[in-house]
PDB file of C-alpha atoms in Angstrom:
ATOM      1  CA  UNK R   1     157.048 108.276 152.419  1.00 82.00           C
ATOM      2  CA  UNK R   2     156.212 105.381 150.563  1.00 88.00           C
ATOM      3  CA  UNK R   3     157.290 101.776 151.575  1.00 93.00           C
ATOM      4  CA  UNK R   4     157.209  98.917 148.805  1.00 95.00           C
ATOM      5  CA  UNK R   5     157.641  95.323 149.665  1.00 96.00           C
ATOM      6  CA  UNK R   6     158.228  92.596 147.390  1.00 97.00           C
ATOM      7  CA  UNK R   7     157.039  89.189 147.070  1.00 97.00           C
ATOM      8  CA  UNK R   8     156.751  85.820 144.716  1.00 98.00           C
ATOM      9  CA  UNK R   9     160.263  85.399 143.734  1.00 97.00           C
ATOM     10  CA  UNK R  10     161.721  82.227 143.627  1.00 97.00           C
ATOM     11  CA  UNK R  11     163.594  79.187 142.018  1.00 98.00           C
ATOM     12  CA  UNK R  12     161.884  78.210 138.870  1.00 98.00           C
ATOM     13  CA  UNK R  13     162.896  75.796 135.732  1.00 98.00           C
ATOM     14  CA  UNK R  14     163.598  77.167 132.207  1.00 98.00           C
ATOM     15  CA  UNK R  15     160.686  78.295 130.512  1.00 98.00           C
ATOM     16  CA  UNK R  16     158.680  78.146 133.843  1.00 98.00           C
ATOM     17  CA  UNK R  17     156.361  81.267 135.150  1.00 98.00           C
ATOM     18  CA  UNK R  18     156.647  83.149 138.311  1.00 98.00           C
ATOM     19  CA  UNK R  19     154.707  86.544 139.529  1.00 98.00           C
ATOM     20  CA  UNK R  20     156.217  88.978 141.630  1.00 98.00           C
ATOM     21  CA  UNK R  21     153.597  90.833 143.490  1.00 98.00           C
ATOM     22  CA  UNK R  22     154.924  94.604 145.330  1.00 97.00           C
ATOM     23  CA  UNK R  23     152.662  96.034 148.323  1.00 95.00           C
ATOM     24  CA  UNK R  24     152.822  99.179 148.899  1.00 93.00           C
ATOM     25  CA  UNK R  25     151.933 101.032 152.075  1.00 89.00           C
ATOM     26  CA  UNK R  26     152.543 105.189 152.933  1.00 80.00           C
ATOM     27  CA  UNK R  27     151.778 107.832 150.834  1.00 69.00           C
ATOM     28  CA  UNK R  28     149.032 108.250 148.099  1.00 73.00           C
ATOM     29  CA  UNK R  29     149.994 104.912 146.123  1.00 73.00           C
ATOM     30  CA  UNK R  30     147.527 105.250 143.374  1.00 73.00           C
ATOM     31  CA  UNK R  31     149.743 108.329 142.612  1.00 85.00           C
ATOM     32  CA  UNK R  32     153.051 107.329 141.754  1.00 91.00           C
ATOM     33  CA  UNK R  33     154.085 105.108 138.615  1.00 94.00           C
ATOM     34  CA  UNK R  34     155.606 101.935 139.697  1.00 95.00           C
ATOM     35  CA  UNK R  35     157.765  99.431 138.159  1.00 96.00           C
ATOM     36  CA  UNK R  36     160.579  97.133 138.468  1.00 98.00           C
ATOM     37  CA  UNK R  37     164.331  96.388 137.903  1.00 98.00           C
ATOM     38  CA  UNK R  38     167.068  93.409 138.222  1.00 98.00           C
ATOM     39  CA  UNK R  39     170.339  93.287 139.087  1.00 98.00           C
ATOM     40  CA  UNK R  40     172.144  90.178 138.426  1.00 97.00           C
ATOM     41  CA  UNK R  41     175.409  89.083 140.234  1.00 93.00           C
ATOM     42  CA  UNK R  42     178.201  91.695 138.698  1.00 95.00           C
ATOM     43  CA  UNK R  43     175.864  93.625 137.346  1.00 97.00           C
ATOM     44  CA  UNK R  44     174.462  97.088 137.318  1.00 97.00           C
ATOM     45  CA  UNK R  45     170.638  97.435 138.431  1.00 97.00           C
ATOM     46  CA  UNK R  46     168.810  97.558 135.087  1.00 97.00           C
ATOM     47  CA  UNK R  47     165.425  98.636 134.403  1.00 97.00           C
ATOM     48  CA  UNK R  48     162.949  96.007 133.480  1.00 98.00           C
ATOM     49  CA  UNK R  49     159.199  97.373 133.518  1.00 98.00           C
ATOM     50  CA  UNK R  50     157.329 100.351 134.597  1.00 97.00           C
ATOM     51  CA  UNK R  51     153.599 101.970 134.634  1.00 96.00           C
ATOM     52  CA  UNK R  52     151.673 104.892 134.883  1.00 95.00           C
ATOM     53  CA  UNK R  53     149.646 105.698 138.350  1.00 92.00           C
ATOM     54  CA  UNK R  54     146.529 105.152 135.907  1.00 93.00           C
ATOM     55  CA  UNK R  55     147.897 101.929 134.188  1.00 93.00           C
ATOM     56  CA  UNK R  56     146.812 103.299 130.829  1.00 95.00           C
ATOM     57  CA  UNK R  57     150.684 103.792 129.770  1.00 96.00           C
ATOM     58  CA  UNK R  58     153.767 100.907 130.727  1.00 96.00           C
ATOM     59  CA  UNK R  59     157.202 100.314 129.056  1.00 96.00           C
ATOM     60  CA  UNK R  60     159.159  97.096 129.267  1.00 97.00           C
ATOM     61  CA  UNK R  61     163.115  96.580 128.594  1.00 97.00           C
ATOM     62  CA  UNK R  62     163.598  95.215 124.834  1.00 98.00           C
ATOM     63  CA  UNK R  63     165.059  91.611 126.874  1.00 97.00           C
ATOM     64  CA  UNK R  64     161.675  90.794 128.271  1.00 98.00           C
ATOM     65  CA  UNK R  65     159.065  92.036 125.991  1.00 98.00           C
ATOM     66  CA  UNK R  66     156.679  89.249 124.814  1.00 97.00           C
ATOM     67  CA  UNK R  67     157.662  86.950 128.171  1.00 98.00           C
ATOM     68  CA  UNK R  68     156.976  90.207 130.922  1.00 98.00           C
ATOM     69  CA  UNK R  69     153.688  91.774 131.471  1.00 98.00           C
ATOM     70  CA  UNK R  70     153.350  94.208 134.468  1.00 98.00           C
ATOM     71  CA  UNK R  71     149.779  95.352 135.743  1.00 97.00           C
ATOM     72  CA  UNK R  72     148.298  96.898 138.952  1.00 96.00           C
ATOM     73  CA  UNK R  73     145.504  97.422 141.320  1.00 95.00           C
ATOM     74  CA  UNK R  74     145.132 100.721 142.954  1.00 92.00           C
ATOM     75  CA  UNK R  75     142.775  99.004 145.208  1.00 91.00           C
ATOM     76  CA  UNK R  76     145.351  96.589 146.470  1.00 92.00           C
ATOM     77  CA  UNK R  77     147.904  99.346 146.379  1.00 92.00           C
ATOM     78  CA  UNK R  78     149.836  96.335 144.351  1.00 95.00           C
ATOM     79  CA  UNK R  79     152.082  96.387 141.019  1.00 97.00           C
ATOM     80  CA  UNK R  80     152.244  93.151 139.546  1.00 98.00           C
ATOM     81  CA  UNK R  81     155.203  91.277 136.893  1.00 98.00           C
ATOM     82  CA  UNK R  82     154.030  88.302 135.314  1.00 98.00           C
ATOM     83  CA  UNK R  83     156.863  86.278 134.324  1.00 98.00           C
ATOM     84  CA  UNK R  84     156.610  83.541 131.681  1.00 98.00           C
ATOM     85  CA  UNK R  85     159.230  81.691 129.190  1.00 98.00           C
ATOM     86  CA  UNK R  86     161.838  82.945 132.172  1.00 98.00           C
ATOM     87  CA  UNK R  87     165.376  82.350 131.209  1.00 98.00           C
ATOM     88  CA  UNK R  88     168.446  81.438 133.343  1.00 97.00           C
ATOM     89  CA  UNK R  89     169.707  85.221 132.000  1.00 97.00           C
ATOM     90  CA  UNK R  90     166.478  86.220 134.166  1.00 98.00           C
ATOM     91  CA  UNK R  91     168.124  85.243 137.618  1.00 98.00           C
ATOM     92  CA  UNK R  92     168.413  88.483 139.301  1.00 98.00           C
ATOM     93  CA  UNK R  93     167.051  90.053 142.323  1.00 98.00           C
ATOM     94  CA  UNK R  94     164.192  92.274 141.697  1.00 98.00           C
ATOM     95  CA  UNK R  95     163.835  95.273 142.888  1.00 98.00           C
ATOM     96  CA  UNK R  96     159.929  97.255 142.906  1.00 97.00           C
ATOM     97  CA  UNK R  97     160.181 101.057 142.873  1.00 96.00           C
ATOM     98  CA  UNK R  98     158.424 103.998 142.411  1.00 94.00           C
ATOM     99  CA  UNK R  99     158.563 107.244 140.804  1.00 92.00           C
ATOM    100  CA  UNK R 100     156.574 110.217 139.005  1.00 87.00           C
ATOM    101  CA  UNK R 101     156.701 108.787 135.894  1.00 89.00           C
ATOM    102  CA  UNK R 102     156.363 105.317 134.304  1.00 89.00           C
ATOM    103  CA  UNK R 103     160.189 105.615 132.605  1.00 88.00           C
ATOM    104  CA  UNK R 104     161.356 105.411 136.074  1.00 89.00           C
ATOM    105  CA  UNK R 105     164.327 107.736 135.532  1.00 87.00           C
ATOM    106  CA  UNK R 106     164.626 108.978 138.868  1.00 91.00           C
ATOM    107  CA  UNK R 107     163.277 106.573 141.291  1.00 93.00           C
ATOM    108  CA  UNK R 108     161.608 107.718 144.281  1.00 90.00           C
ATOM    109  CA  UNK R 109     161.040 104.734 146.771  1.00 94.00           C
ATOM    110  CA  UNK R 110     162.906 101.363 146.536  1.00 96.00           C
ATOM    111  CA  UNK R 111     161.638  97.848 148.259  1.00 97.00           C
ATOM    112  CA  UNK R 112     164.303  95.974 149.598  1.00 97.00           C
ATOM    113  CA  UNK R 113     164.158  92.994 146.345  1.00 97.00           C
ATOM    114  CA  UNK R 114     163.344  89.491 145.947  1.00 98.00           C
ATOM    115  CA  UNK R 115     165.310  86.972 144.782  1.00 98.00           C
ATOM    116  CA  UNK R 116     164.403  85.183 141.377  1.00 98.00           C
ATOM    117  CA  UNK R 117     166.677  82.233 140.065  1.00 98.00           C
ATOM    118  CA  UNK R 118     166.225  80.598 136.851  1.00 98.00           C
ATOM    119  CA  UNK R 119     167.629  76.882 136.252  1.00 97.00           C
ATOM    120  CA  UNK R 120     168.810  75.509 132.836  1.00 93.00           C
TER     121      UNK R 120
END
């Protein structure tokens, strides 16, 4: 069992940065790829970024490539998402996960999200 926990979301201006930080506790962390995904109000959950347990291999979503970068430490047993240039279409909660691969396709573990809001 693996439990993730989120943190670092918040309300932020146009063009502003915020990093979401997800802690993970349980099983071998160092293991799993980890990653993260948004779901905005009336909206499916989307995927957004993910990255191999070595941190050698990641894939971002085509909407937040050049803005996103996501990054961890094994050590910490924490994936990071650096957000900058965020737009209001950003406002979503996030949502860390992990899973055997970095493409996320089949997601093992979910945290429980944190809430990101971007103002025009």
């Amino acid at each position: 069992q693996v439990q993730l926990v989120e943190s670092g979301g918040g309300l932020v201006q146009a063009g502003g940065s915020l990093r979401l930080s997800c802690a993970a506790s349980g099983r071998t962390f160092s293991r799993y790829a980890m990653g993260w995904f948004r779901q905005a109000p009336g909206k499916e959950r989307e995927f957004v970024s993910g990255i191999s347990w070595t941190g050698r291999s990641s894939s971002l979503a085509d909407s937040v490539k050049g803005r996103f970068t996501i990054s961890r430490d094994n050590a910490k047993n924490t994936v990071y998402l650096q957000m900058n240039g965020l737009k209001p279409e950003d406002t979503a909660v996030y949502y860390c996960a992990a899973d055997s691969t970095y493409q996320l396709l089949s997601v093992d573990y979910w945290g429980q999200g944190t809430q990101v809001t971007v103002s025009s």
